[in-house]
């Protein structure tokens, strides 16, 4: 029997999201989430998609080891346990792969060491991702564990886009450059957009706008990323839920020298208390829209700042690409907030960009066009699916008889 199942794990510092997929027909068998690991109030929610069963449990789950064992138990109850010979690999989301990891990679000791070496540039994410991999290795030491990096899709960026204009010696010594994030989503969405247009990824140029609580834009030429808005860390670029995105770096000197703030305080300010939240006290676009509808000026200004930045990136990436075939909106805001899509495309008719109000108002969970029929450039809503992309890349690497499993 050909093993075709892939378990995808997305391990955060106190949570594990998982999906079991059968790559024969790219079908989800089970999905779930373990939250608040290490607390008394941990929670596991498991859905078996073949039976429709949903099970929840609450109570302390001490660590990632216990969390993965609980996940394994749930899968076993559905008859799709981790001991199944049909499981071909476990695919892991790893946030930072630096310059080293340009492709999905089967994990061995050297890979673990390199992911560990990248902790200083991803202190919040890489340690949790590593814990997830190490735990999965103890559970099924015989299976290939594949790391799929958020940064990998962006490693094709030319040096002109990836380098900051700071002293090269200093940049090289500290590995300071623009890495970009959300790469798995940008890869999936740019390919799905080409599919939607009925063309091959190599033939199309796409601007992908991943607008979630974190947000990033990318310019994708013929399936390869040539620029993206996040940088050394996810702080650069668009206005986000709680992150500032682009600003004059001298703001930081000013806050320290004149404002008397410590570097940690500034870090927290820019990452957790800025963006939409910093501007109006809310980071959820639904709430901001509700407030705007009630005539709230603070929420309106936050929205306008968000849209202004987004529009600048659309224009910038249009110039980077030269020819654009599609602009694709994705993630929580991009997929659901019609006013954000309408406002960010408004006035760009000169670039061949327009949104049809009726198509834009339609809700749905499928990839769809929202530009007028005769538009020169397609505007699309393309729901992202990072787990499917991780499973696809994992299976492409080790499936189809590619291993001895
Ligand atoms: P994500 O990080 O992709 O899960 O996106 C989360 C964000 O999507 C939330 O913080 C909201 O701002 C936004 N969002 C989710 N659903 C909606 C909706 N129906 N309308 C507007 N914004 C939404």
Short mmCIF file of C-alpha atoms and ligand atoms in Angstrom, two decimals:
data_model
loop_
_atom_site.label_atom_id
_atom_site.label_comp_id
_atom_site.label_asym_id
_atom_site.label_seq_id
_atom_site.Cartn_x
_atom_site.Cartn_y
_atom_site.Cartn_z
CA UNK A 1 0.00 0.00 0.00
CA UNK A 2 1.21 3.49 -0.85
CA UNK A 3 1.43 5.71 2.21
CA UNK A 4 -0.31 8.99 1.38
CA UNK A 5 -1.25 10.61 4.70
CA UNK A 6 0.53 13.64 6.09
CA UNK A 7 0.10 15.07 9.58
CA UNK A 8 0.70 18.83 9.63
CA UNK A 9 1.73 20.44 12.92
CA UNK A 10 1.85 24.16 13.62
CA UNK A 11 3.38 24.42 17.09
CA UNK A 12 3.17 27.73 18.94
CA UNK A 13 4.56 28.52 22.36
CA UNK A 14 1.37 27.36 24.12
CA UNK A 15 -0.65 25.81 21.33
CA UNK A 16 -0.54 23.15 18.63
CA UNK A 17 -2.73 23.31 15.53
CA UNK A 18 -2.89 20.12 13.52
CA UNK A 19 -4.44 18.59 10.44
CA UNK A 20 -4.28 15.09 9.05
CA UNK A 21 -4.58 15.02 5.27
CA UNK A 22 -4.71 12.32 2.66
CA UNK A 23 -2.67 13.57 -0.28
CA UNK A 24 -4.09 10.99 -2.69
CA UNK A 25 -6.98 13.41 -3.17
CA UNK A 26 -5.82 16.34 -0.97
CA UNK A 27 -8.60 15.53 1.53
CA UNK A 28 -8.65 16.57 5.18
CA UNK A 29 -9.31 13.65 7.53
CA UNK A 30 -9.08 15.49 10.85
CA UNK A 31 -8.35 18.96 12.19
CA UNK A 32 -7.81 20.25 15.69
CA UNK A 33 -6.24 22.62 18.14
CA UNK A 34 -4.64 22.28 21.56
CA UNK A 35 -4.58 25.58 23.43
CA UNK A 36 -3.16 26.93 26.67
CA UNK A 37 -0.57 24.15 26.98
CA UNK A 38 1.14 24.31 30.39
CA UNK A 39 -1.87 25.88 32.12
CA UNK A 40 -4.59 24.33 34.26
CA UNK A 41 -7.17 25.29 31.66
CA UNK A 42 -5.72 23.61 28.55
CA UNK A 43 -8.24 22.70 25.87
CA UNK A 44 -8.25 20.27 22.99
CA UNK A 45 -10.80 20.50 20.20
CA UNK A 46 -10.74 17.72 17.64
CA UNK A 47 -12.88 17.28 14.54
CA UNK A 48 -12.90 14.08 12.54
CA UNK A 49 -14.00 15.10 9.06
CA UNK A 50 -14.77 11.60 7.84
CA UNK A 51 -17.39 11.00 10.57
CA UNK A 52 -18.23 14.61 11.47
CA UNK A 53 -17.45 13.85 15.14
CA UNK A 54 -16.35 16.86 17.22
CA UNK A 55 -14.75 16.17 20.61
CA UNK A 56 -13.52 18.63 23.19
CA UNK A 57 -11.60 18.10 26.38
CA UNK A 58 -10.40 20.55 28.98
CA UNK A 59 -8.01 20.16 31.91
CA UNK A 60 -4.28 20.51 32.32
CA UNK A 61 -2.01 19.46 29.44
CA UNK A 62 1.47 19.94 30.87
CA UNK A 63 3.65 20.34 27.79
CA UNK A 64 3.97 19.73 24.04
CA UNK A 65 4.75 16.07 24.66
CA UNK A 66 1.44 15.60 26.50
CA UNK A 67 -0.35 17.68 23.85
CA UNK A 68 0.87 15.53 20.97
CA UNK A 69 0.05 12.33 22.85
CA UNK A 70 -3.48 13.65 23.39
CA UNK A 71 -3.72 14.44 19.66
CA UNK A 72 -2.46 10.93 18.83
CA UNK A 73 -5.14 9.45 21.14
CA UNK A 74 -7.88 11.43 19.42
CA UNK A 75 -6.72 10.32 15.98
CA UNK A 76 -6.55 6.71 17.18
CA UNK A 77 -10.19 6.89 18.37
CA UNK A 78 -11.16 7.73 14.78
CA UNK A 79 -9.15 4.80 13.43
CA UNK A 80 -6.61 7.14 11.79
CA UNK A 81 -3.89 6.93 14.45
CA UNK A 82 -0.25 7.87 14.09
CA UNK A 83 0.78 4.21 14.05
CA UNK A 84 -0.99 3.77 10.72
CA UNK A 85 1.22 2.52 7.86
CA UNK A 86 -0.58 5.05 5.68
CA UNK A 87 1.13 7.96 7.43
CA UNK A 88 4.06 8.98 5.22
CA UNK A 89 5.46 11.99 7.11
CA UNK A 90 4.84 14.77 9.59
CA UNK A 91 5.11 18.29 8.15
CA UNK A 92 6.01 21.13 10.52
CA UNK A 93 5.57 24.85 10.12
CA UNK A 94 8.83 26.58 11.01
CA UNK A 95 8.70 30.36 11.02
CA UNK A 96 12.32 31.32 10.37
CA UNK A 97 14.61 29.42 8.04
CA UNK A 98 17.02 32.30 7.41
CA UNK A 99 18.98 32.18 4.17
CA UNK A 100 19.86 28.56 4.69
CA UNK A 101 16.52 26.88 4.05
CA UNK A 102 15.19 27.66 0.60
CA UNK A 103 13.03 24.53 0.37
CA UNK A 104 11.14 22.10 2.60
CA UNK A 105 13.72 19.96 4.36
CA UNK A 106 13.74 16.55 6.03
CA UNK A 107 14.81 17.16 9.62
CA UNK A 108 18.04 15.67 10.94
CA UNK A 109 20.43 16.80 13.68
CA UNK A 110 22.10 19.40 11.45
CA UNK A 111 18.73 20.89 10.52
CA UNK A 112 17.70 21.07 14.17
CA UNK A 113 20.95 22.86 14.99
CA UNK A 114 20.43 25.40 12.20
CA UNK A 115 16.82 26.13 13.25
CA UNK A 116 18.17 26.61 16.77
CA UNK A 117 20.85 29.01 15.49
CA UNK A 118 18.07 31.18 14.06
CA UNK A 119 16.37 31.68 17.44
CA UNK A 120 17.87 35.17 17.91
CA UNK A 121 16.02 36.39 14.80
CA UNK A 122 12.77 34.54 15.69
CA UNK A 123 12.75 34.36 19.49
CA UNK A 124 8.97 33.91 19.76
CA UNK A 125 8.46 31.26 17.12
CA UNK A 126 11.44 29.02 16.38
CA UNK A 127 11.74 27.60 19.94
CA UNK A 128 8.10 26.46 19.87
CA UNK A 129 8.46 25.05 16.35
CA UNK A 130 11.54 23.12 17.50
CA UNK A 131 9.73 21.70 20.52
CA UNK A 132 6.98 20.46 18.20
CA UNK A 133 9.47 18.74 15.90
CA UNK A 134 11.42 17.12 18.75
CA UNK A 135 8.23 15.85 20.35
CA UNK A 136 6.93 14.42 17.07
CA UNK A 137 10.30 12.69 16.59
CA UNK A 138 9.90 10.83 19.86
CA UNK A 139 6.38 9.80 18.90
CA UNK A 140 7.31 8.37 15.48
CA UNK A 141 11.13 8.23 15.25
CA UNK A 142 10.90 6.15 12.08
CA UNK A 143 8.92 8.74 10.10
CA UNK A 144 10.43 11.62 8.12
CA UNK A 145 9.76 14.95 9.82
CA UNK A 146 9.70 17.73 7.26
CA UNK A 147 10.25 21.38 8.12
CA UNK A 148 8.41 23.87 5.89
CA UNK A 149 9.70 27.40 6.42
CA UNK A 150 7.64 30.61 6.37
CA UNK A 151 10.66 32.39 4.94
CA UNK A 152 11.49 29.88 2.16
CA UNK A 153 9.22 31.31 -0.54
CA UNK A 154 10.95 34.68 -0.17
CA UNK A 155 14.51 33.40 -0.62
CA UNK A 156 14.15 34.05 -4.36
CA UNK A 157 14.08 37.81 -3.71
CA UNK A 158 16.95 39.57 -5.49
CA UNK A 159 19.61 41.19 -3.33
CA UNK A 160 18.28 44.60 -4.37
CA UNK A 161 15.03 43.83 -2.55
CA UNK A 162 16.42 41.72 0.28
CA UNK A 163 19.21 44.01 1.52
CA UNK A 164 18.82 47.03 3.75
CA UNK A 165 20.96 50.04 2.88
CA UNK A 166 23.15 49.76 5.96
CA UNK A 167 26.86 49.06 6.24
CA UNK A 168 27.38 45.67 4.58
CA UNK A 169 29.92 44.47 7.15
CA UNK A 170 27.51 45.05 10.00
CA UNK A 171 24.55 43.58 8.13
CA UNK A 172 26.51 40.43 7.24
CA UNK A 173 27.94 39.96 10.71
CA UNK A 174 24.47 40.01 12.26
CA UNK A 175 22.63 38.38 9.33
CA UNK A 176 20.49 41.48 8.97
CA UNK A 177 18.44 41.39 5.77
CA UNK A 178 14.83 41.17 4.68
CA UNK A 179 13.64 37.58 5.07
CA UNK A 180 9.85 38.00 4.80
CA UNK A 181 7.21 35.82 6.43
CA UNK A 182 3.81 34.21 5.66
CA UNK A 183 5.69 32.61 2.75
CA UNK A 184 3.66 29.41 2.80
CA UNK A 185 0.51 31.49 2.39
CA UNK A 186 2.02 33.67 -0.36
CA UNK A 187 3.13 30.51 -2.20
CA UNK A 188 -0.28 28.87 -1.93
CA UNK A 189 -2.27 31.97 -2.84
CA UNK A 190 -0.12 32.98 -5.81
CA UNK A 191 -0.46 29.48 -7.26
CA UNK A 192 -4.21 29.31 -6.50
CA UNK A 193 -4.62 32.69 -8.22
CA UNK A 194 -2.96 31.36 -11.37
CA UNK A 195 -5.34 28.36 -11.18
CA UNK A 196 -8.29 30.73 -10.89
CA UNK A 197 -7.13 32.53 -14.03
CA UNK A 198 -6.74 29.17 -15.78
CA UNK A 199 -3.03 29.75 -16.28
CA UNK A 200 0.22 28.24 -15.08
CA UNK A 201 2.02 29.97 -12.16
CA UNK A 202 5.07 30.58 -14.41
CA UNK A 203 2.91 32.68 -16.73
CA UNK A 204 1.46 35.16 -14.25
CA UNK A 205 2.56 38.08 -12.10
CA UNK A 206 0.58 38.44 -8.89
CA UNK A 207 0.47 40.89 -5.99
CA UNK A 208 -0.61 38.89 -2.93
CA UNK A 209 -2.07 40.80 0.01
CA UNK A 210 -2.12 38.57 3.09
CA UNK A 211 -4.21 40.66 5.49
CA UNK A 212 -4.76 38.91 8.80
CA UNK A 213 -3.92 40.10 12.28
CA UNK A 214 -0.36 40.03 10.94
CA UNK A 215 -0.27 41.37 7.38
CA UNK A 216 2.15 41.24 4.48
CA UNK A 217 2.23 41.89 0.75
CA UNK A 218 4.33 40.16 -1.86
CA UNK A 219 5.21 40.64 -5.50
CA UNK A 220 5.33 37.28 -7.28
CA UNK A 221 6.73 37.06 -10.81
CA UNK A 222 6.07 33.79 -12.61
CA UNK A 223 5.66 31.88 -9.36
CA UNK A 224 8.77 33.33 -7.69
CA UNK A 225 8.73 35.98 -5.00
CA UNK A 226 10.62 39.13 -5.98
CA UNK A 227 9.67 41.37 -3.05
CA UNK A 228 7.74 41.20 0.19
CA UNK A 229 6.81 43.71 2.86
CA UNK A 230 7.97 42.00 6.06
CA UNK A 231 11.69 42.15 6.76
CA UNK A 232 14.18 40.88 9.30
CA UNK A 233 11.15 40.34 11.52
CA UNK A 234 7.39 40.55 10.89
CA UNK A 235 7.35 44.17 12.12
CA UNK A 236 8.08 45.83 8.77
CA UNK A 237 5.57 46.76 6.10
CA UNK A 238 1.81 47.10 6.27
CA UNK A 239 -0.21 48.46 9.18
CA UNK A 240 -1.26 45.34 11.11
CA UNK A 241 -3.58 44.45 13.98
CA UNK A 242 -1.07 45.43 16.66
CA UNK A 243 2.18 46.09 14.72
CA UNK A 244 3.19 49.48 13.36
CA UNK A 245 4.68 48.30 10.07
CA UNK A 246 6.96 50.82 8.30
CA UNK A 247 8.11 53.94 10.09
CA UNK A 248 11.20 56.10 10.39
CA UNK A 249 13.67 54.04 12.49
CA UNK A 250 14.59 57.28 14.23
CA UNK A 251 11.26 57.05 16.09
CA UNK A 252 12.99 54.36 18.15
CA UNK A 253 15.96 56.60 19.06
CA UNK A 254 13.53 59.35 19.93
CA UNK A 255 11.40 57.14 22.17
CA UNK A 256 14.53 55.98 23.97
CA UNK A 257 16.40 59.28 24.24
CA UNK A 258 13.55 61.70 24.65
CA UNK A 259 10.73 59.43 25.81
CA UNK A 260 12.91 57.55 28.30
CA UNK A 261 11.58 54.17 27.21
CA UNK A 262 13.66 51.00 27.40
CA UNK A 263 14.30 48.87 24.29
CA UNK A 264 11.96 46.18 25.65
CA UNK A 265 9.22 48.74 26.16
CA UNK A 266 9.67 50.05 22.63
CA UNK A 267 9.63 46.48 21.28
CA UNK A 268 6.32 45.85 23.05
CA UNK A 269 4.92 49.19 21.89
CA UNK A 270 5.69 48.56 18.22
CA UNK A 271 4.73 44.88 18.13
CA UNK A 272 1.81 44.69 20.53
CA UNK A 273 0.36 48.16 21.07
CA UNK A 274 0.58 49.76 17.64
CA UNK A 275 -1.12 49.20 14.29
CA UNK A 276 -4.91 49.39 14.29
CA UNK A 277 -4.98 48.68 18.02
CA UNK A 278 -2.60 51.53 18.80
CA UNK A 279 -4.52 53.92 16.58
CA UNK A 280 -8.04 53.22 17.82
CA UNK A 281 -8.00 50.62 20.59
CA UNK A 282 -9.32 47.77 18.40
CA UNK A 283 -7.40 45.39 16.18
CA UNK A 284 -10.39 43.45 14.86
CA UNK A 285 -11.53 44.83 11.51
CA UNK A 286 -15.13 43.80 12.25
CA UNK A 287 -15.19 46.00 15.31
CA UNK A 288 -13.52 48.87 13.45
CA UNK A 289 -16.13 48.67 10.69
CA UNK A 290 -18.93 48.64 13.24
CA UNK A 291 -17.49 51.75 14.88
CA UNK A 292 -17.09 53.51 11.53
CA UNK A 293 -20.73 52.76 10.74
CA UNK A 294 -21.63 54.48 14.02
CA UNK A 295 -19.65 57.57 13.01
CA UNK A 296 -16.54 56.98 15.16
CA UNK A 297 -13.76 59.30 13.87
CA UNK A 298 -10.90 57.50 15.60
CA UNK A 299 -11.83 54.18 13.97
CA UNK A 300 -12.27 55.95 10.60
CA UNK A 301 -8.77 57.46 10.79
CA UNK A 302 -7.24 54.09 11.77
CA UNK A 303 -8.96 52.55 8.72
CA UNK A 304 -7.71 55.33 6.46
CA UNK A 305 -4.11 54.92 7.64
CA UNK A 306 -4.39 51.15 7.09
CA UNK A 307 -5.75 51.66 3.55
CA UNK A 308 -3.22 54.36 2.65
CA UNK A 309 -0.30 52.05 3.46
CA UNK A 310 -1.90 49.13 1.63
CA UNK A 311 -2.43 51.25 -1.47
CA UNK A 312 1.21 52.37 -1.40
CA UNK A 313 2.35 48.74 -1.43
CA UNK A 314 0.02 47.86 -4.30
CA UNK A 315 1.54 50.73 -6.28
CA UNK A 316 5.08 49.84 -5.29
CA UNK A 317 4.70 46.19 -6.27
CA UNK A 318 3.01 47.16 -9.50
CA UNK A 319 6.18 49.11 -10.31
CA UNK A 320 8.43 46.23 -9.17
CA UNK A 321 6.57 43.75 -11.39
CA UNK A 322 6.04 46.03 -14.38
CA UNK A 323 3.14 43.92 -15.59
CA UNK A 324 0.50 42.66 -13.14
CA UNK A 325 -2.04 39.96 -13.99
CA UNK A 326 -3.80 39.78 -10.63
CA UNK A 327 -4.06 41.24 -7.16
CA UNK A 328 -5.16 38.59 -4.64
CA UNK A 329 -6.63 39.31 -1.20
CA UNK A 330 -6.30 36.64 1.47
CA UNK A 331 -6.38 35.87 5.25
CA UNK A 332 -8.97 37.05 7.82
CA UNK A 333 -9.30 40.66 6.65
CA UNK A 334 -8.55 40.07 2.98
CA UNK A 335 -11.06 37.23 2.68
CA UNK A 336 -13.86 38.83 4.68
CA UNK A 337 -13.63 42.62 4.75
CA UNK A 338 -15.20 43.85 1.49
CA UNK A 339 -14.74 47.54 2.49
CA UNK A 340 -10.97 47.02 2.83
CA UNK A 341 -10.80 45.49 -0.66
CA UNK A 342 -12.96 48.23 -2.17
CA UNK A 343 -11.09 51.10 -0.48
CA UNK A 344 -7.59 49.85 -1.27
CA UNK A 345 -8.37 49.37 -4.98
CA UNK A 346 -10.43 52.57 -5.30
CA UNK A 347 -8.82 55.16 -7.57
CA UNK A 348 -6.42 52.68 -9.21
CA UNK A 349 -8.35 52.51 -12.51
CA UNK A 350 -5.32 54.05 -14.20
CA UNK A 351 -3.43 50.86 -13.32
CA UNK A 352 -6.21 48.71 -14.78
CA UNK A 353 -7.48 47.85 -11.30
CA UNK A 354 -11.13 47.96 -10.26
CA UNK A 355 -13.55 46.10 -8.00
CA UNK A 356 -17.12 45.24 -8.99
CA UNK A 357 -19.24 46.22 -5.94
CA UNK A 358 -21.70 43.34 -6.38
CA UNK A 359 -19.03 40.68 -6.78
CA UNK A 360 -17.10 42.18 -3.88
CA UNK A 361 -20.15 41.92 -1.60
CA UNK A 362 -20.60 38.18 -2.22
CA UNK A 363 -19.34 36.09 0.70
CA UNK A 364 -17.89 32.65 0.24
CA UNK A 365 -15.04 30.35 1.03
CA UNK A 366 -13.91 29.70 -2.55
CA UNK A 367 -11.40 31.56 -4.67
CA UNK A 368 -13.29 34.12 -6.75
CA UNK A 369 -12.83 37.15 -8.98
CA UNK A 370 -14.20 40.49 -7.79
CA UNK A 371 -13.00 42.66 -10.69
CA UNK A 372 -15.36 43.69 -13.51
CA UNK A 373 -15.51 41.22 -16.40
CA UNK A 374 -13.55 43.46 -18.78
CA UNK A 375 -10.86 44.48 -16.26
CA UNK A 376 -7.27 44.57 -17.51
CA UNK A 377 -5.98 43.20 -14.18
CA UNK A 378 -7.88 40.56 -12.19
CA UNK A 379 -8.70 41.29 -8.56
CA UNK A 380 -9.38 38.10 -6.60
CA UNK A 381 -10.28 36.83 -3.17
CA UNK A 382 -8.31 33.64 -2.58
CA UNK A 383 -8.75 31.92 0.78
CA UNK A 384 -5.36 30.84 2.05
CA UNK A 385 -4.65 27.28 3.19
CA UNK A 386 -1.25 27.06 4.82
CA UNK A 387 -1.81 23.54 6.15
CA UNK A 388 -2.65 22.23 2.70
CA UNK A 389 0.48 23.89 1.33
CA UNK A 390 2.67 22.38 4.08
CA UNK A 391 1.13 18.96 3.39
CA UNK A 392 1.64 19.39 -0.36
CA UNK A 393 5.29 20.38 0.03
CA UNK A 394 5.89 17.59 2.55
CA UNK A 395 4.31 14.99 0.31
CA UNK A 396 6.16 16.26 -2.74
CA UNK A 397 9.42 15.77 -0.84
CA UNK A 398 8.91 12.37 0.77
CA UNK A 399 5.71 10.86 -0.63
CA UNK A 400 5.01 8.75 -3.69
CA UNK A 401 7.59 6.14 -2.83
CA UNK A 402 10.20 8.82 -2.14
CA UNK A 403 11.00 7.15 1.19
CA UNK A 404 11.21 3.60 2.38
CA UNK A 405 7.97 3.92 4.36
P1 LIG B 1 -6.06 35.92 10.60
O1 LIG B 1 -4.84 36.43 11.29
O2 LIG B 1 -5.86 35.61 9.16
O3 LIG B 1 -6.75 34.80 11.34
O4 LIG B 1 -7.11 37.15 10.60
C1 LIG B 1 -7.71 37.59 11.79
C2 LIG B 1 -8.35 38.94 11.55
O5 LIG B 1 -9.29 38.88 10.46
C3 LIG B 1 -9.21 39.45 12.71
O6 LIG B 1 -8.42 40.11 13.67
C4 LIG B 1 -10.16 40.41 12.02
O7 LIG B 1 -9.56 41.70 11.97
C5 LIG B 1 -10.26 39.89 10.62
N1 LIG B 1 -11.58 39.31 10.31
C6 LIG B 1 -12.00 38.05 10.53
N2 LIG B 1 -13.28 37.90 10.12
C7 LIG B 1 -13.66 39.08 9.61
C8 LIG B 1 -14.88 39.59 9.02
N3 LIG B 1 -15.95 38.81 8.86
N4 LIG B 1 -14.89 40.87 8.63
C9 LIG B 1 -13.82 41.68 8.78
N5 LIG B 1 -12.65 41.26 9.32
C10 LIG B 1 -12.58 39.99 9.73
#
